[in-house]
Coordinates of C-alpha atoms and ligand atoms in Angstrom, one line a residue:
M1 CA 104.9 121.2 113.5
N2 CA 102.5 124.2 112.7
K3 CA 98.4 123.3 113.2
N4 CA 98.4 123.1 109.0
D5 CA 100.5 120.9 108.6
I6 CA 100.0 117.0 107.4
Y7 CA 103.1 114.7 106.8
L8 CA 102.7 112.8 104.6
I9 CA 104.7 109.5 104.1
H10 CA 104.9 106.1 102.3
G11 CA 106.1 102.6 102.2
M12 CA 105.2 99.3 103.9
N13 CA 107.9 98.7 106.9
Y14 CA 104.6 100.9 108.8
K15 CA 106.7 100.3 112.2
E16 CA 109.5 102.3 110.6
M17 CA 107.3 104.6 108.3
T18 CA 106.0 105.7 112.1
K19 CA 109.1 106.2 113.5
V20 CA 109.9 108.4 110.9
L21 CA 106.7 111.3 110.6
L22 CA 107.1 111.5 114.2
T23 CA 110.5 112.0 114.0
A24 CA 110.3 114.3 111.0
A25 CA 106.9 116.1 113.2
N26 CA 109.5 116.5 116.2
L27 CA 106.5 114.5 118.7
E28 CA 109.0 114.6 121.0
A29 CA 109.1 118.4 121.3
E30 CA 105.3 118.6 120.9
I31 CA 104.5 117.0 124.3
G32 CA 107.1 118.4 126.5
D33 CA 107.9 117.2 129.5
K34 CA 108.3 113.5 130.0
K35 CA 106.5 113.0 132.7
R36 CA 103.0 113.3 131.5
S37 CA 100.7 110.2 131.1
I38 CA 100.4 109.3 127.3
A39 CA 97.0 107.7 126.2
L40 CA 96.8 106.1 121.9
K41 CA 93.5 105.4 120.9
P42 CA 93.7 103.4 117.7
N43 CA 89.9 102.8 116.5
L44 CA 88.9 99.3 117.1
A45 CA 85.0 99.7 117.0
V46 CA 84.8 95.9 115.9
S47 CA 86.6 92.7 117.1
K48 CA 88.7 92.4 113.1
S49 CA 91.9 91.9 112.1
P50 CA 93.7 95.1 110.3
D51 CA 93.7 93.4 107.2
S52 CA 90.8 94.0 106.7
G53 CA 90.4 97.4 106.4
A54 CA 88.2 97.7 110.0
T55 CA 90.8 98.6 112.4
T56 CA 94.5 100.4 113.6
H57 CA 97.8 98.7 112.5
G58 CA 99.3 97.0 115.2
E59 CA 102.7 98.4 113.2
L60 CA 101.6 101.8 114.3
L61 CA 101.3 101.2 117.9
A62 CA 104.7 99.1 117.9
G63 CA 106.5 102.2 116.3
T64 CA 104.5 104.8 118.8
I65 CA 106.2 103.2 121.3
E66 CA 108.9 103.0 120.2
Y67 CA 109.8 106.6 119.8
L68 CA 107.7 107.8 123.0
Q69 CA 110.3 104.9 124.5
E70 CA 113.9 106.3 122.9
H71 CA 112.8 109.6 123.9
D72 CA 111.7 109.3 127.6
F73 CA 107.9 108.4 127.7
F74 CA 107.2 105.8 129.9
N75 CA 103.2 107.0 130.9
I76 CA 102.0 105.1 128.3
S77 CA 99.0 103.5 127.0
I78 CA 96.3 102.5 124.6
M79 CA 93.0 103.0 125.4
E80 CA 89.8 102.0 123.7
G81 CA 86.3 101.7 124.1
S82 CA 84.6 99.4 121.1
W83 CA 81.3 99.5 119.7
V84 CA 78.4 98.6 122.0
G85 CA 78.1 95.3 120.1
D86 CA 81.2 94.3 120.3
R87 CA 84.2 93.8 123.8
T88 CA 87.2 95.4 123.9
S89 CA 88.5 93.1 124.8
A90 CA 87.9 91.2 122.4
A91 CA 89.5 93.5 119.3
F92 CA 92.5 94.6 121.2
R93 CA 92.7 90.1 120.8
A94 CA 92.1 90.4 117.3
A95 CA 93.8 93.1 116.2
G96 CA 96.8 92.3 117.9
Y97 CA 97.0 93.9 120.7
I98 CA 98.2 91.7 123.6
P99 CA 101.9 90.4 122.5
I100 CA 102.9 95.0 122.0
S101 CA 100.7 95.4 125.4
E102 CA 103.0 92.8 126.8
R103 CA 106.2 93.4 124.6
Y104 CA 106.2 96.8 125.6
N105 CA 104.5 96.5 129.1
V106 CA 102.5 99.7 128.0
P107 CA 98.8 98.3 130.1
L108 CA 95.4 97.8 127.1
I109 CA 92.8 100.5 128.6
D110 CA 89.8 99.6 128.5
L111 CA 87.1 102.1 128.3
Q112 CA 84.3 100.2 128.6
K113 CA 84.9 99.2 131.8
D114 CA 85.5 102.9 132.3
S115 CA 83.8 105.1 134.7
S116 CA 82.7 108.6 132.9
Q117 CA 81.7 112.1 134.0
V118 CA 78.9 115.0 131.9
C119 CA 81.5 117.3 129.9
D120 CA 79.7 120.8 128.8
A121 CA 81.1 120.3 124.9
K122 CA 79.9 123.9 123.4
G123 CA 76.0 124.1 125.0
M124 CA 76.0 119.8 124.9
D125 CA 76.0 117.6 127.6
I126 CA 78.1 114.6 127.0
R127 CA 79.9 112.0 129.5
V128 CA 83.0 110.8 128.0
C129 CA 85.4 108.2 130.2
S130 CA 87.3 109.4 133.1
Q131 CA 91.0 107.4 131.3
A132 CA 90.4 109.6 128.3
L133 CA 89.5 113.0 130.6
N134 CA 92.6 112.2 132.7
A135 CA 96.0 111.6 130.5
D136 CA 98.0 114.6 129.7
Y137 CA 98.6 113.7 126.3
I138 CA 96.1 111.5 123.3
I139 CA 98.0 110.4 119.8
N140 CA 94.1 109.7 117.7
M141 CA 94.4 106.8 115.5
P142 CA 92.2 106.7 113.7
V143 CA 91.4 104.2 110.2
L144 CA 90.7 106.3 107.0
K145 CA 88.1 104.9 105.6
G146 CA 84.5 104.9 104.0
H147 CA 81.4 105.0 106.5
C148 CA 78.0 104.0 105.2
Q149 CA 76.3 106.9 107.3
T150 CA 78.8 110.0 107.6
A151 CA 80.4 109.3 104.3
I152 CA 83.8 109.0 104.8
T153 CA 85.4 108.6 109.3
C154 CA 88.7 109.5 110.8
A155 CA 89.7 111.5 113.5
L156 CA 86.4 113.8 114.9
K157 CA 84.5 110.1 114.8
N158 CA 87.8 108.2 116.4
N159 CA 86.8 110.1 119.5
K160 CA 83.6 108.3 119.7
G161 CA 86.0 105.4 121.1
L162 CA 85.6 108.4 124.2
I163 CA 82.9 107.7 125.6
P164 CA 80.8 105.1 127.8
N165 CA 78.5 102.5 125.2
S166 CA 74.6 104.6 126.9
E167 CA 76.4 107.8 125.0
K168 CA 77.6 105.8 122.1
R169 CA 73.5 104.4 121.5
R170 CA 72.9 108.4 122.5
F171 CA 74.8 109.2 120.1
H172 CA 73.0 107.0 117.1
T173 CA 69.5 108.2 118.6
M174 CA 71.2 111.9 118.0
G175 CA 72.4 111.6 114.1
L176 CA 75.9 111.4 114.9
H177 CA 77.1 114.6 112.8
R178 CA 76.3 117.0 115.6
P179 CA 77.1 115.4 118.8
I180 CA 80.5 114.2 117.7
A181 CA 81.5 118.1 116.4
H182 CA 80.0 118.9 120.1
L183 CA 82.2 115.9 121.1
N184 CA 85.3 116.9 119.6
T185 CA 85.4 120.8 121.9
V186 CA 86.1 118.4 125.2
V187 CA 88.8 115.4 124.3
R188 CA 92.2 115.6 123.0
N189 CA 93.1 115.8 119.7
D190 CA 97.4 116.4 120.5
F191 CA 98.4 113.9 117.6
I192 CA 96.3 112.4 115.0
L193 CA 98.6 109.8 113.3
V194 CA 96.5 108.6 110.4
D195 CA 96.2 104.8 109.5
N196 CA 95.5 105.3 105.4
I197 CA 97.3 101.5 104.6
C198 CA 94.4 99.5 103.3
G199 CA 91.0 101.5 105.2
D200 CA 87.9 99.7 103.5
L201 CA 85.9 101.5 100.4
D202 CA 82.8 102.8 102.4
F203 CA 81.8 100.7 106.0
E204 CA 83.5 100.7 109.2
E205 CA 83.4 97.7 110.0
G206 CA 86.4 96.2 107.0
G207 CA 85.9 93.9 104.6
N208 CA 86.7 95.7 101.2
P209 CA 89.6 96.8 101.7
V210 CA 91.2 98.9 99.6
S211 CA 95.6 99.7 100.0
M212 CA 97.1 102.7 99.6
N213 CA 100.1 101.5 102.0
R214 CA 100.1 105.4 103.6
I215 CA 100.6 107.1 107.2
L216 CA 99.9 111.0 107.5
G217 CA 100.3 113.0 110.9
C218 CA 98.7 116.5 111.2
K219 CA 97.4 118.2 114.8
D220 CA 93.9 119.5 113.6
P221 CA 91.7 116.6 113.5
V222 CA 88.9 119.5 111.4
L223 CA 91.9 119.4 109.0
C224 CA 92.6 116.0 109.2
D225 CA 89.0 115.1 108.1
A226 CA 88.9 117.3 105.2
F227 CA 91.7 116.0 103.2
V228 CA 90.2 112.8 103.8
C229 CA 87.5 114.1 101.8
D230 CA 89.6 114.8 98.8
C231 CA 91.4 111.7 99.5
L232 CA 87.8 109.3 98.9
G233 CA 85.8 111.6 96.7
Y234 CA 83.5 113.1 99.1
T235 CA 83.6 117.5 99.2
V236 CA 83.3 118.7 102.8
D237 CA 80.5 119.9 102.5
D238 CA 78.8 115.8 102.0
V239 CA 79.9 115.6 105.2
R240 CA 78.0 117.5 107.5
Y241 CA 80.6 116.8 111.3
I242 CA 83.6 118.5 109.4
R243 CA 81.6 121.9 109.5
L244 CA 79.6 121.4 112.4
A245 CA 83.6 120.8 114.3
E246 CA 85.1 124.1 112.4
E247 CA 81.4 126.0 113.9
L248 CA 82.3 124.9 116.9
G249 CA 86.3 126.2 116.9
V250 CA 88.3 122.7 116.9
G251 CA 89.8 123.2 113.9
M252 CA 89.2 124.4 109.5
A253 CA 88.4 122.5 107.4
D254 CA 89.6 124.5 104.1
T255 CA 92.2 122.3 102.5
S256 CA 93.8 125.0 100.0
K257 CA 95.9 125.8 103.2
A258 CA 97.1 122.4 104.4
N259 CA 101.0 122.5 104.4
L260 CA 101.0 118.7 103.2
I261 CA 104.7 117.4 104.0
F262 CA 105.7 114.4 101.2
L263 CA 109.0 112.6 103.5
N264 CA 109.3 110.1 100.4
E265 CA 107.7 109.2 97.4
D266 CA 105.1 106.7 96.6
R267 CA 106.7 104.2 94.6
C268 CA 104.9 100.8 96.2
L269 CA 103.1 99.2 93.5
A270 CA 99.5 97.8 94.0
H271 CA 98.4 94.9 95.7
P272 CA 96.4 93.2 93.2
P273 CA 92.7 94.0 95.0
L274 CA 91.2 91.4 97.1
T275 CA 87.3 91.3 97.1
R276 CA 84.6 90.6 94.4
R277 CA 83.8 94.7 95.6
V278 CA 86.6 96.0 94.5
R279 CA 87.8 94.2 92.2
A280 CA 84.5 95.2 90.4
L281 CA 86.2 98.6 90.5
S282 CA 88.8 97.2 89.5
D283 CA 87.8 95.9 85.7
Y284 CA 87.4 100.2 84.6
T285 CA 91.9 100.4 84.6
A286 CA 93.9 98.7 83.2
P287 CA 97.0 99.1 85.9
K288 CA 101.0 98.5 84.5
D289 CA 102.8 99.1 88.0
A290 CA 100.8 101.8 89.8
C291 CA 101.4 103.2 93.0
S292 CA 99.2 102.2 95.5
A293 CA 98.1 106.0 97.3
C294 CA 97.5 106.2 93.3
Y295 CA 95.8 103.5 92.2
G296 CA 93.4 103.1 95.5
S297 CA 92.3 107.0 95.1
L298 CA 91.7 106.0 91.2
I299 CA 89.4 102.6 93.7
H300 CA 88.3 105.1 96.1
A301 CA 87.1 107.7 92.6
L302 CA 85.5 105.1 90.7
N303 CA 83.6 103.8 94.0
R304 CA 81.5 107.1 93.5
L305 CA 81.3 106.9 90.2
Y306 CA 79.1 103.9 90.6
E307 CA 77.5 105.2 93.4
E308 CA 75.6 108.3 91.3
G309 CA 74.9 104.5 88.6
K310 CA 77.6 106.4 86.3
L311 CA 79.8 103.4 85.7
K312 CA 79.2 101.5 81.8
K313 CA 79.7 98.9 79.9
G314 CA 82.2 99.4 77.3
L315 CA 84.5 102.5 79.0
S316 CA 87.6 102.1 78.3
P317 CA 89.6 101.4 80.9
V318 CA 91.5 104.2 83.1
C319 CA 95.0 103.5 82.1
I320 CA 97.3 104.1 86.0
G321 CA 101.3 103.9 86.7
Q322 CA 105.2 103.8 85.7
G323 CA 105.2 101.6 83.3
Y324 CA 102.3 104.3 80.6
R325 CA 105.2 106.5 80.9
N326 CA 106.2 108.4 77.6
Q327 CA 103.9 106.0 76.2
N328 CA 100.4 107.6 74.2
G329 CA 97.0 106.6 74.8
N330 CA 93.1 107.4 75.4
I331 CA 92.8 108.1 79.7
G332 CA 95.2 108.1 82.1
V333 CA 95.5 109.2 85.6
G334 CA 98.8 110.4 87.6
T335 CA 101.3 111.8 86.0
C336 CA 103.2 108.3 84.6
T337 CA 100.3 109.5 81.4
A338 CA 101.3 112.6 80.8
C339 CA 101.2 111.2 76.8
F340 CA 98.3 109.9 76.5
E341 CA 95.2 112.2 74.7
H342 CA 93.1 112.7 78.3
S343 CA 95.4 113.0 81.3
L344 CA 95.3 113.7 85.3
S345 CA 98.3 115.3 86.1
G346 CA 99.9 114.8 90.3
C347 CA 102.1 111.9 91.7
P348 CA 99.8 110.4 92.9
P349 CA 96.7 112.8 92.1
K350 CA 93.6 112.5 95.2
A351 CA 90.4 111.1 94.6
V352 CA 88.3 114.4 94.2
E353 CA 90.1 115.6 91.6
I354 CA 90.0 112.2 89.9
L355 CA 87.0 111.3 90.0
R356 CA 86.2 115.8 88.7
F357 CA 88.4 114.8 85.9
L358 CA 86.7 111.2 85.4
D359 CA 83.4 113.0 85.0
E360 CA 84.4 115.7 82.4
E361 CA 86.7 112.6 80.8
W362 CA 85.6 110.1 80.5
V363 CA 81.5 108.3 81.8
Ligands
SF4_1 S1 101.5 109.1 88.9 FE1 102.9 107.3 88.2 S2 104.5 107.5 89.6 FE2 102.7 109.2 90.5 S3 102.2 108.1 91.8 FE3 100.5 107.7 90.0 S4 101.9 106.0 89.5 FE4 103.2 106.6 90.4

């Protein structure tokens, strides 16, 4: 696997999708020695169920563990340190990880109870939990979602769960961006498996999940987070820690050089929006058999326009979905609306492209 590869798989059988993706990426060869200790690092900042849009789905852990055990890797653990206001033990329970731990005989490690060591993170001293430093291989398993302070959160910020609570508090006093970038010079990002199933519109703690039904796999945390910007309708320069991490040599932020490897087509129909906020954005759309990643990208783009104060009454709804193939219309998103007067190609197009298109042709 190359450092600029990003694997993408769509669907609703998340455990099987995980195994297919890890097989395609040949994780077995990536890890190498069967005796290596492998830590799975989910996103359990809060004790909430994954369908809230906040935390990593247990199916990704189950699929990863099955893949690893089927390939004779047995020195596996799941480690996390939730945010300061919550307990990791409660988060493990809320996300449904206890039965997974028992079923596969994989321990849950609460990093809030771990010791820590000071590391020189390229000019910034940062305390990192000892067990995270001792792991031979870490699979970072963030949720792709919005964030109220940093706009997005994914691979780079998920590693904040590898530091003690005292250090998390200090990160906030330093404004998050610079310490997050420096932290990623000392923690491992061996493989990144991104939960892009239903991450939140704009909050770390969930509450407004946007269904995308997608899992991504990559190796470069900077490229990963830069790609997340594209997926949520931001530019890399909107998220300062991405550029800072790039400057510190953690990875590359140029998504035009990413090698996107689609393992299947997005053909999972979008779910109806669950919360009032997402429903309010969906009022500007006219979906007809829309695929979930396509529709989710449109919702994120509409949220950017909402934040910019550009959504107003009277706009003709944006059409999206396979039900518009070979039909005429005014404005549509995705290749299915190719016959429309104004149409954005892409299958699915990214939120950043939809945002640009709607800004020019619609609002
Ligand atoms: S363009 Fe059409 S087929 Fe492609 S992802 Fe969007 S809705 Fe699905």
